[in-house]
Coordinates of C-alpha atoms in Angstrom, one line a residue:
M398 CA -7.3 4.2 46.8
S399 CA -9.9 1.3 46.0
Q400 CA -8.6 -1.5 43.8
A401 CA -10.4 -0.4 40.8
T402 CA -8.8 3.0 40.8
K403 CA -5.5 1.7 41.5
R404 CA -6.1 -0.7 38.4
K405 CA -7.1 2.4 36.3
H406 CA -3.9 4.2 37.2
V407 CA -1.7 1.4 36.6
V408 CA -3.1 0.5 33.3
K409 CA -3.2 4.2 32.2
E410 CA 0.2 4.5 33.0
L411 CA 1.4 1.4 30.9
L412 CA -0.6 2.4 27.8
G413 CA -0.1 6.2 27.6
E414 CA 3.5 6.5 27.9
H415 CA 6.4 5.5 25.9
M416 CA 9.3 4.5 28.0
V417 CA 13.1 4.5 26.7
P418 CA 15.5 2.2 28.7
S419 CA 18.2 4.1 30.8
D420 CA 21.6 3.1 31.0
Q421 CA 21.0 0.7 33.7
Q422 CA 18.0 -0.9 32.3
Q423 CA 17.6 -3.6 30.3
I424 CA 15.0 -5.1 27.7
V425 CA 14.0 -8.6 28.4
R426 CA 11.8 -11.3 27.2
V427 CA 9.7 -13.6 29.4
L428 CA 10.4 -17.1 29.4
R429 CA 8.3 -18.4 32.1
T430 CA 6.5 -17.7 35.4
P431 CA 7.4 -19.9 38.1
G432 CA 5.1 -18.2 40.8
N433 CA 5.1 -15.8 43.5
N434 CA 5.2 -12.8 41.4
L435 CA 8.5 -14.0 39.7
H436 CA 9.3 -14.1 35.9
E437 CA 12.1 -16.0 34.5
V438 CA 13.5 -13.5 31.7
E439 CA 16.2 -13.7 28.8
T440 CA 18.4 -10.9 27.7
A441 CA 19.3 -10.2 24.2
E442 CA 22.7 -11.6 25.2
G443 CA 20.9 -14.8 26.3
Q444 CA 21.5 -14.5 30.1
R445 CA 18.8 -15.9 32.1
F446 CA 17.5 -14.7 35.4
L447 CA 14.3 -14.3 37.7
V448 CA 13.0 -10.9 38.1
S449 CA 10.2 -9.8 40.5
M450 CA 7.0 -7.8 39.7
P451 CA 6.7 -4.6 42.1
S452 CA 3.6 -4.4 44.3
K453 CA 1.9 -1.9 42.4
Y454 CA 1.7 -4.3 39.3
R455 CA 0.4 -7.4 41.4
K456 CA -3.3 -8.3 40.3
N457 CA -3.5 -5.5 38.1
I458 CA -1.3 -6.4 35.1
W459 CA -0.8 -10.0 33.9
I460 CA 2.3 -11.0 32.0
K461 CA 2.6 -14.1 29.8
R462 CA 5.3 -15.8 28.1
G463 CA 6.9 -14.0 25.2
D464 CA 6.1 -10.5 26.4
F465 CA 8.9 -7.8 26.6
L466 CA 9.9 -6.0 29.6
I467 CA 12.1 -3.0 30.9
V468 CA 13.8 -4.1 34.1
D469 CA 16.0 -2.4 36.7
P470 CA 18.8 -4.5 38.3
I471 CA 19.1 -5.5 41.6
E472 CA 22.6 -5.4 43.3
E473 CA 21.8 -7.7 46.3
G474 CA 20.0 -10.4 44.6
E475 CA 21.6 -13.9 43.9
K476 CA 18.7 -15.6 42.1
V477 CA 16.5 -12.7 41.6
K478 CA 18.6 -10.1 39.7
A479 CA 16.1 -7.3 38.8
E480 CA 12.5 -5.8 39.2
I481 CA 10.0 -4.9 36.6
S482 CA 10.1 -1.4 35.7
F483 CA 7.9 -1.5 32.6
V484 CA 5.9 -3.8 30.5
L485 CA 6.2 -3.3 27.0
C486 CA 3.1 -3.8 24.7
K487 CA 3.2 -3.9 20.9
D488 CA 3.3 0.0 20.4
H489 CA 6.3 0.3 22.6
V490 CA 8.2 -2.3 20.8
R491 CA 7.4 -0.5 17.5
S492 CA 8.3 3.0 18.7
L493 CA 11.4 1.5 20.4
Q494 CA 12.7 -0.3 17.0
K495 CA 11.8 3.0 15.0
E496 CA 14.3 4.9 17.6
G497 CA 17.1 2.3 17.4
F498 CA 16.7 1.2 21.2
W499 CA 15.4 -2.3 20.5
P500 CA 18.1 -5.2 20.6
E501 CA 18.8 -6.9 17.4
A502 CA 18.5 -10.3 18.9
F503 CA 14.9 -9.5 19.8
S504 CA 13.7 -8.3 16.5
E505 CA 12.7 -11.7 14.6
V506 CA 11.2 -12.7 18.1
A507 CA 9.2 -9.3 18.3
E508 CA 8.0 -9.5 14.6
K509 CA 6.8 -13.1 15.1
H510 CA 5.2 -12.4 18.6
N511 CA 3.2 -9.1 17.0
N512 CA 2.0 -11.2 14.1
Q513 CA 0.7 -14.0 16.2
N514 CA -0.9 -11.4 18.5
R515 CA -2.6 -9.4 15.5
F516 CA -4.3 -12.7 14.5
F517 CA -5.4 -13.6 18.0
L518 CA -6.6 -10.4 18.5
Q519 CA -8.9 -9.9 15.4
E520 CA -9.8 -13.3 14.9
A521 CA -10.0 -15.7 17.6
P522 CA -13.1 -15.8 19.9
V523 CA -12.5 -15.8 23.5
C524 CA -14.6 -17.4 26.1
T525 CA -14.3 -16.4 29.8
W526 CA -15.9 -17.6 32.9
S527 CA -17.3 -15.2 35.3
W528 CA -17.7 -16.3 38.9
Q529 CA -19.5 -12.9 39.9
T530 CA -22.3 -13.0 37.4
K531 CA -22.2 -16.9 37.0
S532 CA -22.2 -16.8 33.1
Y533 CA -19.7 -17.1 30.1
F534 CA -18.7 -14.2 28.2
F535 CA -18.1 -14.7 24.6
G536 CA -15.9 -11.9 23.0
I537 CA -12.8 -11.0 20.8
H538 CA -9.9 -9.3 22.5
E539 CA -9.1 -5.9 21.5
L540 CA -5.6 -4.5 21.9
Q541 CA -6.0 -3.3 25.3
G542 CA -7.1 -6.7 26.4
R543 CA -10.9 -5.6 26.9
P544 CA -13.2 -7.8 25.4
T545 CA -16.0 -6.6 22.8
G546 CA -19.1 -8.2 23.5
L547 CA -20.7 -10.8 21.2
A548 CA -22.9 -12.7 23.9
L549 CA -23.3 -13.2 27.4
V550 CA -24.7 -16.4 28.1
T551 CA -26.5 -17.0 31.6
C552 CA -28.3 -20.3 30.8
P553 CA -27.1 -22.9 33.4
L554 CA -27.5 -25.7 31.2
L555 CA -25.3 -24.1 28.4
A556 CA -22.8 -22.7 31.2
T557 CA -22.7 -26.5 32.4
T558 CA -22.1 -28.0 29.1
L559 CA -19.3 -25.3 28.1
A560 CA -17.7 -25.9 31.5
R561 CA -17.2 -29.7 31.0
A562 CA -15.8 -28.9 27.8
E563 CA -13.0 -27.0 29.1

């Protein structure tokens, strides 16, 4: 299976289904990413530990600080105590809140996070550099992370100026 096909299936899986945590699983919030596909998370009770990202998500799904995850516990881990089983997007969080599965400790944080993302996703223009095309892409991110095209700049002089500004 090619990398593009694998990415398509992983993203479709995460965006399509609404997951409800089982008895062993927990909903956690990402605090930071120290590296090596590890993420420091916090439970609703305030307990902090590291979780690992399974290989099917690596280089396909990006997790940032403040995101919510569903994790499976690992019994043999001392530092790494769980593995990511599902990445929750804004729609998943809303459905879990409606169904009553959302922890009360995360309710205020989730609402604040959703409001910030709503403003960012609708209003804030994003500039990204593409090494393959050697050009800057200006766009506005949609909910699924796909930029909507406003302009593609391939002018070397403008690209150099913008690169220095970053």
